[in-house]
Amino acid sequence: MKIIRSQYSTSQLISHLQEARARLLDLVADLDDGRMTGERLAIVNPLRWEIAHVAFFQEFWLLRHLRGFDAIRPAPHLDPDKLYDSARVAHDTRWDLPLPSKRETIAYMSRILDRVIEETLKGGRDLRDAGGYDESYFLELALLHEDMHSEAITYTRQTIGCGDRSRRPHMFRFDGETDRLGDAQIPGGKFILGGEDDSGFVFDNEQWAHEVFVKPFSISRTAVTQAEFAEFVNDAGYRRRELWSAEGWRWREGADVDHPVYWRSAGEDKWERRVFDQWVLLEPDLPVIHVNWYEAEAYCRWAKRRLPTEAEWEMAASCEPAGVVVVAPRKRKYPWGDDPPTPERANLDWRAARCVAVNALPAGDSAFGVRQLIGNVWEWTATDFGPYPGFAAGPYKEYSAPWFGDHKVLRGGCWATRSRLIRNNYRNFYKPDRRDVWAGLRTCAL
Ligand SMILES: [Fe+2]
């Protein structure tokens, strides 16, 4: 069995955990107890529940699972398993729980993080669980889980119309050329899809690298822009049955929509878009965002294009031209190579507090000149989320397997994704009707 370990040292993991917690709490710093409960919606969690769930998860794996400790209680009369275990507490019941106040919740979270750090620093023991997963694996699992929830809280803030929490001007607005970059030609061939065992932390759904054959294809060097999507909307794209799949049309009729969520008319063929708590005119050179899989599919049919499969997406991101005709000995971790993301390469880590123009950041191009595969906006793929050959669930069994079958794969991360989470192999997955995600698309030629 392949044993997965974190690439980080213990002290690096601890400082990442502290930074992740500061980011999480900053995202709710301006919200009172009422807003921290919020409206009962299928696409959000009550924030008082969500932030505590992150700490519960960390405690569960590091202190209870690995060390056999008893649970820390948020209050003497409250059993955390009955409050914060996402596998046991059904989503729509989370608003009915006796959730502690925000202040009490943050105190509970601090107790857990302090204890995790204290125990981790004791060291001296080679801690492993029965499956062979070591302490560094669980520290990174808890870290990345916290990062995922931080990103989800940015969706929630957009959904409920809070401010953007950026204290900086939008510094990465790109005002350069806006001409289309066209398609990159990918020659296809044998390709190794998935996580390789020398790549550090790997989620179970990326395990393991396996050979697939990809036909030659052409993929857009840039994501679809707001201007391009507006052309589809203004061409009655939401009212033309022939542009939609049967399932997509059912969704469209049920939702009764004729434009993307958070858009409103600003006069004939003009649109405004809500960005957190502010309305702005469409930004033509920024990627379209908050479109679901059905909308992406209908746009493609209108544009006489198609969505890439996830194998095509990953090949465009990680292969070098010489590595395409034969099975490459290794793949690039990021489109530009193996060096970590920088502000010049990818819009990640909340740095710009929003998307940048689709043709910005050329330093992050893949070997084929495909731009912004990592960062800025999640990209829907044509692929149903499913297991790779030989899949075996990791210790966190509810991470992937329950969602196989009715979710679609997204790739690449967005501006709110943390750079320590995202890489070419990373598979995200959402149901095809989700519109709250920072998700857009890139297209392939038919
Ligand atoms: Fe979670």
Short mmCIF file of C-alpha atoms and ligand atoms in Angstrom, two decimals:
data_model
loop_
_atom_site.label_atom_id
_atom_site.label_comp_id
_atom_site.label_asym_id
_atom_site.label_seq_id
_atom_site.Cartn_x
_atom_site.Cartn_y
_atom_site.Cartn_z
CA MET A 1 0.00 0.00 0.00
CA LYS A 2 1.20 3.48 -0.82
CA ILE A 3 1.55 5.64 2.29
CA ILE A 4 0.70 9.30 1.80
CA ARG A 5 2.55 11.88 3.83
CA SER A 6 2.44 15.62 3.87
CA GLN A 7 5.22 17.44 2.05
CA TYR A 8 5.33 19.96 4.92
CA SER A 9 7.34 19.77 8.13
CA THR A 10 5.51 19.77 11.46
CA SER A 11 6.33 23.42 12.12
CA GLN A 12 5.15 24.38 8.63
CA LEU A 13 1.89 22.52 9.16
CA ILE A 14 1.30 24.27 12.47
CA SER A 15 1.89 27.72 11.00
CA HIS A 16 -0.41 26.86 8.08
CA LEU A 17 -3.11 25.76 10.53
CA GLN A 18 -2.79 29.05 12.43
CA GLU A 19 -2.94 31.08 9.24
CA ALA A 20 -5.93 29.09 7.96
CA ARG A 21 -7.79 29.70 11.22
CA ALA A 22 -7.06 33.44 11.11
CA ARG A 23 -8.43 33.54 7.54
CA LEU A 24 -11.54 31.60 8.47
CA LEU A 25 -12.34 33.84 11.42
CA ASP A 26 -11.63 36.98 9.41
CA LEU A 27 -14.29 35.87 6.93
CA VAL A 28 -16.93 36.03 9.67
CA ALA A 29 -15.48 38.84 11.77
CA ASP A 30 -18.14 41.37 10.74
CA LEU A 31 -21.13 39.04 11.26
CA ASP A 32 -23.28 38.99 14.41
CA ASP A 33 -24.98 35.93 15.91
CA GLY A 34 -28.08 36.46 13.77
CA ARG A 35 -26.21 36.56 10.49
CA MET A 36 -24.05 33.68 11.72
CA THR A 37 -27.26 31.61 11.75
CA GLY A 38 -28.80 32.98 8.58
CA GLU A 39 -31.49 31.72 6.30
CA ARG A 40 -32.16 27.98 5.81
CA LEU A 41 -30.89 27.37 2.27
CA ALA A 42 -29.79 24.15 0.60
CA ILE A 43 -26.55 25.72 -0.61
CA VAL A 44 -25.24 27.25 2.63
CA ASN A 45 -24.61 26.18 6.20
CA PRO A 46 -25.40 28.23 9.30
CA LEU A 47 -22.01 29.89 9.79
CA ARG A 48 -21.97 29.23 13.54
CA TRP A 49 -22.24 25.55 12.62
CA GLU A 50 -19.74 25.69 9.78
CA ILE A 51 -16.84 27.27 11.65
CA ALA A 52 -17.28 24.90 14.60
CA HIS A 53 -17.51 21.92 12.24
CA VAL A 54 -14.04 22.80 10.95
CA ALA A 55 -12.61 22.62 14.49
CA PHE A 56 -14.58 19.45 15.24
CA PHE A 57 -13.07 17.82 12.15
CA GLN A 58 -9.57 18.82 13.20
CA GLU A 59 -10.09 17.47 16.71
CA PHE A 60 -11.70 14.27 15.46
CA TRP A 61 -8.74 13.21 13.31
CA LEU A 62 -5.78 14.56 15.30
CA LEU A 63 -6.91 14.00 18.89
CA ARG A 64 -9.66 11.39 18.88
CA HIS A 65 -8.87 9.14 15.90
CA LEU A 66 -5.08 9.26 16.15
CA ARG A 67 -4.62 9.61 19.94
CA GLY A 68 -7.82 8.17 21.41
CA PHE A 69 -8.67 11.29 23.42
CA ASP A 70 -12.19 12.13 24.60
CA ALA A 71 -14.09 14.83 22.75
CA ILE A 72 -13.77 18.43 23.83
CA ARG A 73 -17.27 19.79 24.46
CA PRO A 74 -18.38 23.24 23.30
CA ALA A 75 -20.36 23.44 26.58
CA PRO A 76 -20.78 20.87 29.39
CA HIS A 77 -24.27 19.85 28.23
CA LEU A 78 -23.49 19.71 24.49
CA ASP A 79 -22.29 16.58 22.69
CA PRO A 80 -20.22 17.73 19.68
CA ASP A 81 -20.98 14.51 17.76
CA LYS A 82 -24.67 15.47 17.75
CA LEU A 83 -23.89 18.99 16.57
CA TYR A 84 -20.96 19.13 14.20
CA ASP A 85 -20.51 15.74 12.54
CA SER A 86 -21.50 16.45 8.93
CA ALA A 87 -22.08 12.73 8.25
CA ARG A 88 -24.55 12.44 11.15
CA VAL A 89 -26.31 15.78 11.27
CA ALA A 90 -28.52 16.22 8.20
CA HIS A 91 -27.99 19.52 6.41
CA ASP A 92 -31.49 20.91 6.78
CA THR A 93 -31.54 20.20 10.53
CA ARG A 94 -28.45 22.31 11.27
CA TRP A 95 -30.54 25.43 11.87
CA ASP A 96 -32.52 23.64 14.61
CA LEU A 97 -29.49 22.70 16.73
CA PRO A 98 -28.74 24.32 20.11
CA LEU A 99 -25.67 26.02 18.60
CA PRO A 100 -23.54 28.02 21.04
CA SER A 101 -23.09 31.76 20.46
CA LYS A 102 -20.41 32.99 18.10
CA ARG A 103 -18.21 33.97 21.05
CA GLU A 104 -18.58 30.53 22.69
CA THR A 105 -18.00 28.84 19.34
CA ILE A 106 -14.73 30.66 18.74
CA ALA A 107 -13.59 29.76 22.28
CA TYR A 108 -14.36 26.06 21.55
CA MET A 109 -12.40 26.26 18.30
CA SER A 110 -9.41 27.86 20.05
CA ARG A 111 -9.33 25.16 22.71
CA ILE A 112 -9.13 22.53 20.01
CA LEU A 113 -6.45 24.23 17.92
CA ASP A 114 -4.33 24.93 21.02
CA ARG A 115 -4.57 21.28 22.05
CA VAL A 116 -3.74 20.02 18.56
CA ILE A 117 -0.65 22.23 18.43
CA GLU A 118 0.40 21.23 21.97
CA GLU A 119 0.11 17.53 21.21
CA THR A 120 1.79 17.85 17.82
CA LEU A 121 4.74 19.69 19.31
CA LYS A 122 5.27 16.97 21.93
CA GLY A 123 6.47 14.76 19.08
CA GLY A 124 8.65 11.80 19.90
CA ARG A 125 6.11 9.21 18.77
CA ASP A 126 5.55 7.97 15.24
CA LEU A 127 1.78 8.26 15.25
CA ARG A 128 -0.13 6.24 12.68
CA ASP A 129 -3.63 4.93 12.39
CA ALA A 130 -4.54 1.35 11.53
CA GLY A 131 -4.38 2.14 7.82
CA GLY A 132 -0.84 3.50 8.04
CA TYR A 133 -1.76 7.17 7.62
CA ASP A 134 0.55 9.26 9.75
CA GLU A 135 0.13 12.44 11.75
CA SER A 136 1.34 14.68 8.93
CA TYR A 137 -1.38 13.27 6.66
CA PHE A 138 -4.11 14.13 9.15
CA LEU A 139 -2.65 17.59 9.87
CA GLU A 140 -2.74 18.37 6.16
CA LEU A 141 -6.21 16.82 5.77
CA ALA A 142 -7.53 19.09 8.53
CA LEU A 143 -5.74 22.09 7.00
CA LEU A 144 -7.14 21.56 3.50
CA HIS A 145 -10.60 20.83 4.89
CA GLU A 146 -10.46 24.19 6.68
CA ASP A 147 -9.35 25.88 3.43
CA MET A 148 -12.29 24.32 1.57
CA HIS A 149 -14.73 25.61 4.16
CA SER A 150 -13.14 29.08 4.04
CA GLU A 151 -13.77 29.11 0.31
CA ALA A 152 -17.35 27.92 0.88
CA ILE A 153 -17.87 30.82 3.29
CA THR A 154 -16.97 33.19 0.44
CA TYR A 155 -19.82 31.59 -1.57
CA THR A 156 -22.09 32.10 1.44
CA ARG A 157 -21.11 35.76 1.72
CA GLN A 158 -21.97 36.23 -1.96
CA THR A 159 -25.23 34.27 -1.59
CA ILE A 160 -26.47 36.31 1.37
CA GLY A 161 -25.09 39.62 0.08
CA CYS A 162 -22.37 40.48 2.61
CA GLY A 163 -19.39 42.71 1.78
CA ASP A 164 -16.29 41.18 0.23
CA ARG A 165 -13.99 41.38 3.31
CA SER A 166 -11.14 42.71 1.20
CA ARG A 167 -9.49 45.67 2.78
CA ARG A 168 -7.54 46.44 -0.32
CA PRO A 169 -8.47 48.03 -3.59
CA HIS A 170 -8.95 45.49 -6.33
CA MET A 171 -5.32 45.45 -7.23
CA PHE A 172 -5.17 42.96 -10.04
CA ARG A 173 -7.68 44.51 -12.41
CA PHE A 174 -6.10 43.92 -15.78
CA ASP A 175 -6.49 46.66 -18.34
CA GLY A 176 -4.36 45.23 -21.13
CA GLU A 177 -5.43 43.91 -24.50
CA THR A 178 -8.69 42.09 -24.57
CA ASP A 179 -8.37 40.35 -27.90
CA ARG A 180 -9.15 36.65 -27.98
CA LEU A 181 -6.22 34.31 -27.68
CA GLY A 182 -7.88 31.54 -29.65
CA ASP A 183 -7.40 27.80 -29.23
CA ALA A 184 -4.37 25.74 -28.31
CA GLN A 185 -3.93 22.53 -30.28
CA ILE A 186 -3.23 19.52 -28.07
CA PRO A 187 -1.94 16.55 -30.05
CA GLY A 188 -3.45 13.92 -27.75
CA GLY A 189 -2.08 10.47 -27.12
CA LYS A 190 -1.44 8.38 -24.05
CA PHE A 191 -1.77 10.30 -20.84
CA ILE A 192 -1.33 9.51 -17.17
CA LEU A 193 -4.47 10.83 -15.44
CA GLY A 194 -4.53 11.30 -11.68
CA GLY A 195 -2.20 11.66 -8.72
CA GLU A 196 1.22 10.11 -8.74
CA ASP A 197 2.62 8.68 -5.56
CA ASP A 198 5.49 11.14 -5.34
CA SER A 199 3.18 14.13 -5.32
CA GLY A 200 2.73 14.63 -1.56
CA PHE A 201 -0.77 14.79 -0.16
CA VAL A 202 -3.26 13.20 -2.56
CA PHE A 203 -7.01 12.89 -2.02
CA ASP A 204 -8.57 9.47 -2.45
CA ASN A 205 -10.45 10.51 -5.59
CA GLU A 206 -7.13 11.30 -7.33
CA GLN A 207 -5.74 7.84 -6.61
CA TRP A 208 -4.04 6.68 -8.58
CA ALA A 209 -2.41 7.76 -11.80
CA HIS A 210 -3.57 5.54 -14.64
CA GLU A 211 -3.14 5.54 -18.38
CA VAL A 212 -5.87 6.95 -20.60
CA PHE A 213 -5.91 7.72 -24.30
CA VAL A 214 -6.93 11.20 -25.37
CA LYS A 215 -7.73 12.11 -28.98
CA PRO A 216 -6.22 15.31 -30.41
CA PHE A 217 -8.31 18.33 -29.41
CA SER A 218 -8.40 22.14 -29.47
CA ILE A 219 -9.05 23.98 -26.22
CA SER A 220 -9.59 27.67 -25.68
CA ARG A 221 -6.56 29.41 -24.20
CA THR A 222 -8.91 31.52 -22.08
CA ALA A 223 -12.08 31.01 -20.05
CA VAL A 224 -15.41 32.22 -21.44
CA THR A 225 -15.85 35.92 -20.63
CA GLN A 226 -18.85 37.80 -19.31
CA ALA A 227 -19.12 39.52 -22.70
CA GLU A 228 -19.20 36.20 -24.53
CA PHE A 229 -21.81 34.79 -22.18
CA ALA A 230 -23.92 37.96 -22.51
CA GLU A 231 -24.07 37.36 -26.27
CA PHE A 232 -25.66 33.98 -25.56
CA VAL A 233 -28.12 35.52 -23.08
CA ASN A 234 -29.02 38.34 -25.49
CA ASP A 235 -29.54 35.82 -28.29
CA ALA A 236 -32.40 34.33 -26.22
CA GLY A 237 -30.13 31.48 -25.19
CA TYR A 238 -32.22 30.69 -22.11
CA ARG A 239 -35.45 30.49 -24.12
CA ARG A 240 -34.32 28.26 -26.99
CA ARG A 241 -35.16 24.68 -26.11
CA GLU A 242 -32.81 23.28 -28.76
CA LEU A 243 -29.76 24.62 -26.93
CA TRP A 244 -30.48 22.68 -23.75
CA SER A 245 -30.28 19.02 -22.80
CA ALA A 246 -33.51 17.45 -21.49
CA GLU A 247 -32.21 17.60 -17.93
CA GLY A 248 -30.89 21.12 -18.39
CA TRP A 249 -34.22 22.33 -19.78
CA ARG A 250 -36.05 20.74 -16.85
CA TRP A 251 -33.79 22.66 -14.50
CA ARG A 252 -34.26 25.91 -16.45
CA GLU A 253 -38.04 25.59 -16.47
CA GLY A 254 -38.15 24.67 -12.80
CA ALA A 255 -35.88 27.54 -11.81
CA ASP A 256 -37.68 29.85 -14.30
CA VAL A 257 -34.57 31.82 -15.22
CA ASP A 258 -33.42 33.56 -18.38
CA HIS A 259 -30.02 34.85 -17.30
CA PRO A 260 -27.27 33.94 -14.82
CA VAL A 261 -27.93 34.29 -11.12
CA TYR A 262 -26.85 37.67 -9.68
CA TRP A 263 -27.46 39.35 -13.06
CA ARG A 264 -30.15 41.99 -13.60
CA SER A 265 -31.12 44.02 -16.64
CA ALA A 266 -29.57 47.46 -17.08
CA GLY A 267 -31.45 48.40 -20.24
CA GLU A 268 -31.61 46.77 -23.61
CA ASP A 269 -29.04 43.96 -23.85
CA LYS A 270 -27.10 45.44 -20.94
CA TRP A 271 -26.60 43.70 -17.64
CA GLU A 272 -25.42 44.37 -14.13
CA ARG A 273 -24.02 41.76 -11.81
CA ARG A 274 -24.08 41.62 -8.02
CA VAL A 275 -20.61 41.27 -6.53
CA PHE A 276 -21.16 40.58 -2.83
CA ASP A 277 -23.22 43.60 -1.74
CA GLN A 278 -22.61 45.83 -4.76
CA TRP A 279 -24.08 46.00 -8.26
CA VAL A 280 -21.61 46.63 -11.09
CA LEU A 281 -21.92 46.69 -14.86
CA LEU A 282 -20.69 43.51 -16.52
CA GLU A 283 -16.93 43.47 -16.86
CA PRO A 284 -16.51 42.22 -20.43
CA ASP A 285 -13.00 40.79 -20.08
CA LEU A 286 -13.57 38.96 -16.81
CA PRO A 287 -14.68 35.32 -16.83
CA VAL A 288 -18.35 34.53 -16.53
CA ILE A 289 -18.93 33.16 -13.06
CA HIS A 290 -21.80 31.59 -11.08
CA VAL A 291 -23.09 29.59 -14.03
CA ASN A 292 -24.07 26.01 -13.40
CA TRP A 293 -23.25 22.95 -15.49
CA TYR A 294 -26.53 23.12 -17.41
CA GLU A 295 -25.93 26.76 -18.31
CA ALA A 296 -22.36 25.94 -19.34
CA GLU A 297 -23.61 23.09 -21.53
CA ALA A 298 -26.27 25.29 -23.21
CA TYR A 299 -23.71 28.03 -23.83
CA CYS A 300 -21.44 25.49 -25.52
CA ARG A 301 -24.22 24.27 -27.79
CA TRP A 302 -25.00 27.88 -28.77
CA ALA A 303 -21.31 28.61 -29.43
CA LYS A 304 -20.90 25.34 -31.38
CA ARG A 305 -18.31 24.24 -28.85
CA ARG A 306 -18.18 21.68 -26.04
CA LEU A 307 -16.86 21.33 -22.51
CA PRO A 308 -13.49 19.57 -22.11
CA THR A 309 -13.40 16.22 -20.38
CA GLU A 310 -11.37 16.20 -17.20
CA ALA A 311 -8.67 14.12 -18.92
CA GLU A 312 -8.41 16.75 -21.66
CA TRP A 313 -8.29 19.53 -19.08
CA GLU A 314 -5.55 17.81 -17.09
CA MET A 315 -3.58 16.99 -20.22
CA ALA A 316 -3.71 20.62 -21.38
CA ALA A 317 -2.53 21.67 -17.91
CA SER A 318 0.19 19.19 -17.13
CA CYS A 319 1.81 17.80 -20.27
CA GLU A 320 4.75 19.13 -22.16
CA PRO A 321 4.58 18.75 -25.93
CA ALA A 322 7.32 16.10 -25.94
CA GLY A 323 5.47 14.17 -23.28
CA VAL A 324 2.32 13.74 -25.29
CA VAL A 325 3.26 11.22 -27.93
CA VAL A 326 4.69 8.79 -25.40
CA VAL A 327 3.76 8.15 -21.80
CA ALA A 328 5.57 10.91 -19.94
CA PRO A 329 7.67 9.80 -17.00
CA ARG A 330 6.14 12.59 -14.96
CA LYS A 331 3.74 15.46 -15.27
CA ARG A 332 3.88 19.09 -14.24
CA LYS A 333 2.28 19.79 -10.88
CA TYR A 334 1.07 23.19 -12.14
CA PRO A 335 0.60 24.43 -15.71
CA TRP A 336 3.85 26.41 -15.59
CA GLY A 337 5.94 23.67 -13.96
CA ASP A 338 6.54 22.45 -10.43
CA ASP A 339 7.30 25.73 -8.66
CA PRO A 340 4.54 26.91 -6.34
CA PRO A 341 1.96 29.50 -7.41
CA THR A 342 2.98 33.18 -7.30
CA PRO A 343 0.86 36.30 -7.89
CA GLU A 344 2.26 36.53 -11.43
CA ARG A 345 1.16 32.99 -12.27
CA ALA A 346 -2.26 32.50 -10.72
CA ASN A 347 -5.06 34.47 -9.08
CA LEU A 348 -5.47 32.53 -5.83
CA ASP A 349 -5.57 33.08 -2.07
CA TRP A 350 -8.14 35.90 -2.16
CA ARG A 351 -5.34 38.10 -3.45
CA ALA A 352 -7.40 40.10 -5.91
CA ALA A 353 -10.63 39.55 -3.92
CA ARG A 354 -12.27 38.84 -7.28
CA CYS A 355 -11.58 37.54 -10.77
CA VAL A 356 -9.09 39.18 -13.11
CA ALA A 357 -9.31 39.41 -16.91
CA VAL A 358 -9.10 36.07 -18.66
CA ASN A 359 -5.94 36.99 -20.56
CA ALA A 360 -4.02 38.29 -17.53
CA LEU A 361 -1.12 36.40 -15.91
CA PRO A 362 0.65 34.95 -18.97
CA ALA A 363 3.46 33.70 -16.69
CA GLY A 364 1.06 30.96 -15.58
CA ASP A 365 0.50 29.53 -19.06
CA SER A 366 0.75 25.80 -19.61
CA ALA A 367 3.29 24.36 -22.03
CA PHE A 368 0.64 24.68 -24.73
CA GLY A 369 -0.08 28.33 -23.91
CA VAL A 370 -3.37 27.69 -22.12
CA ARG A 371 -3.94 30.50 -19.63
CA GLN A 372 -5.22 30.53 -16.04
CA LEU A 373 -5.93 26.84 -15.81
CA ILE A 374 -5.09 27.31 -12.16
CA GLY A 375 -6.90 30.08 -10.27
CA ASN A 376 -9.37 32.85 -11.13
CA VAL A 377 -12.44 30.68 -11.82
CA TRP A 378 -13.35 27.01 -11.36
CA GLU A 379 -14.01 25.36 -14.71
CA TRP A 380 -16.80 22.85 -15.30
CA THR A 381 -15.78 19.77 -17.25
CA ALA A 382 -17.99 17.37 -19.21
CA THR A 383 -17.06 14.52 -16.86
CA ASP A 384 -19.26 12.89 -14.22
CA PHE A 385 -17.48 12.63 -10.89
CA GLY A 386 -16.53 9.01 -10.39
CA PRO A 387 -13.79 6.80 -8.99
CA TYR A 388 -10.54 6.16 -10.80
CA PRO A 389 -9.73 2.46 -11.40
CA GLY A 390 -8.92 0.67 -8.15
CA PHE A 391 -10.42 3.43 -5.98
CA ALA A 392 -10.27 2.84 -2.24
CA ALA A 393 -11.74 5.38 0.16
CA GLY A 394 -9.27 7.21 2.40
CA PRO A 395 -9.71 7.53 6.16
CA TYR A 396 -12.20 10.38 5.59
CA LYS A 397 -14.66 8.08 3.86
CA GLU A 398 -17.32 10.70 3.29
CA TYR A 399 -15.04 12.94 1.22
CA SER A 400 -15.57 11.40 -2.23
CA ALA A 401 -17.49 8.13 -2.44
CA PRO A 402 -20.95 9.43 -1.39
CA TRP A 403 -20.86 11.93 -4.25
CA PHE A 404 -19.90 9.63 -7.12
CA GLY A 405 -22.52 9.52 -9.85
CA ASP A 406 -24.57 12.70 -9.62
CA HIS A 407 -21.88 15.38 -9.46
CA LYS A 408 -19.78 16.93 -12.24
CA VAL A 409 -16.04 17.49 -12.07
CA LEU A 410 -14.60 21.00 -11.89
CA ARG A 411 -10.93 21.79 -12.22
CA GLY A 412 -8.41 24.52 -11.50
CA GLY A 413 -9.55 26.51 -8.46
CA CYS A 414 -10.70 30.11 -8.27
CA TRP A 415 -9.50 33.38 -6.77
CA ALA A 416 -10.70 32.28 -3.31
CA THR A 417 -8.97 28.89 -3.45
CA ARG A 418 -5.85 28.47 -1.37
CA SER A 419 -2.64 27.87 -3.29
CA ARG A 420 -1.68 25.02 -0.94
CA LEU A 421 -4.81 23.11 -2.00
CA ILE A 422 -4.89 23.47 -5.76
CA ARG A 423 -2.79 21.75 -8.43
CA ASN A 424 -3.35 20.12 -11.81
CA ASN A 425 -4.59 16.81 -10.37
CA TYR A 426 -7.14 18.29 -7.98
CA ARG A 427 -10.74 17.27 -8.65
CA ASN A 428 -13.59 19.38 -7.34
CA PHE A 429 -17.17 18.24 -7.75
CA TYR A 430 -20.60 19.81 -7.49
CA LYS A 431 -24.10 18.97 -8.55
CA PRO A 432 -24.88 20.36 -12.00
CA ASP A 433 -27.49 22.82 -10.70
CA ARG A 434 -25.17 24.69 -8.32
CA ARG A 435 -24.88 28.37 -9.28
CA ASP A 436 -23.36 29.80 -6.12
CA VAL A 437 -19.86 28.42 -6.77
CA TRP A 438 -17.22 30.69 -8.34
CA ALA A 439 -17.47 28.52 -11.44
CA GLY A 440 -17.34 29.28 -15.14
CA LEU A 441 -16.07 27.36 -18.13
CA ARG A 442 -13.60 26.98 -20.93
CA THR A 443 -14.56 25.34 -24.20
CA CYS A 444 -13.17 22.94 -26.78
CA ALA A 445 -13.74 22.85 -30.52
CA LEU A 446 -16.26 20.23 -31.64
FE FE B 1 -16.58 19.61 6.16
#
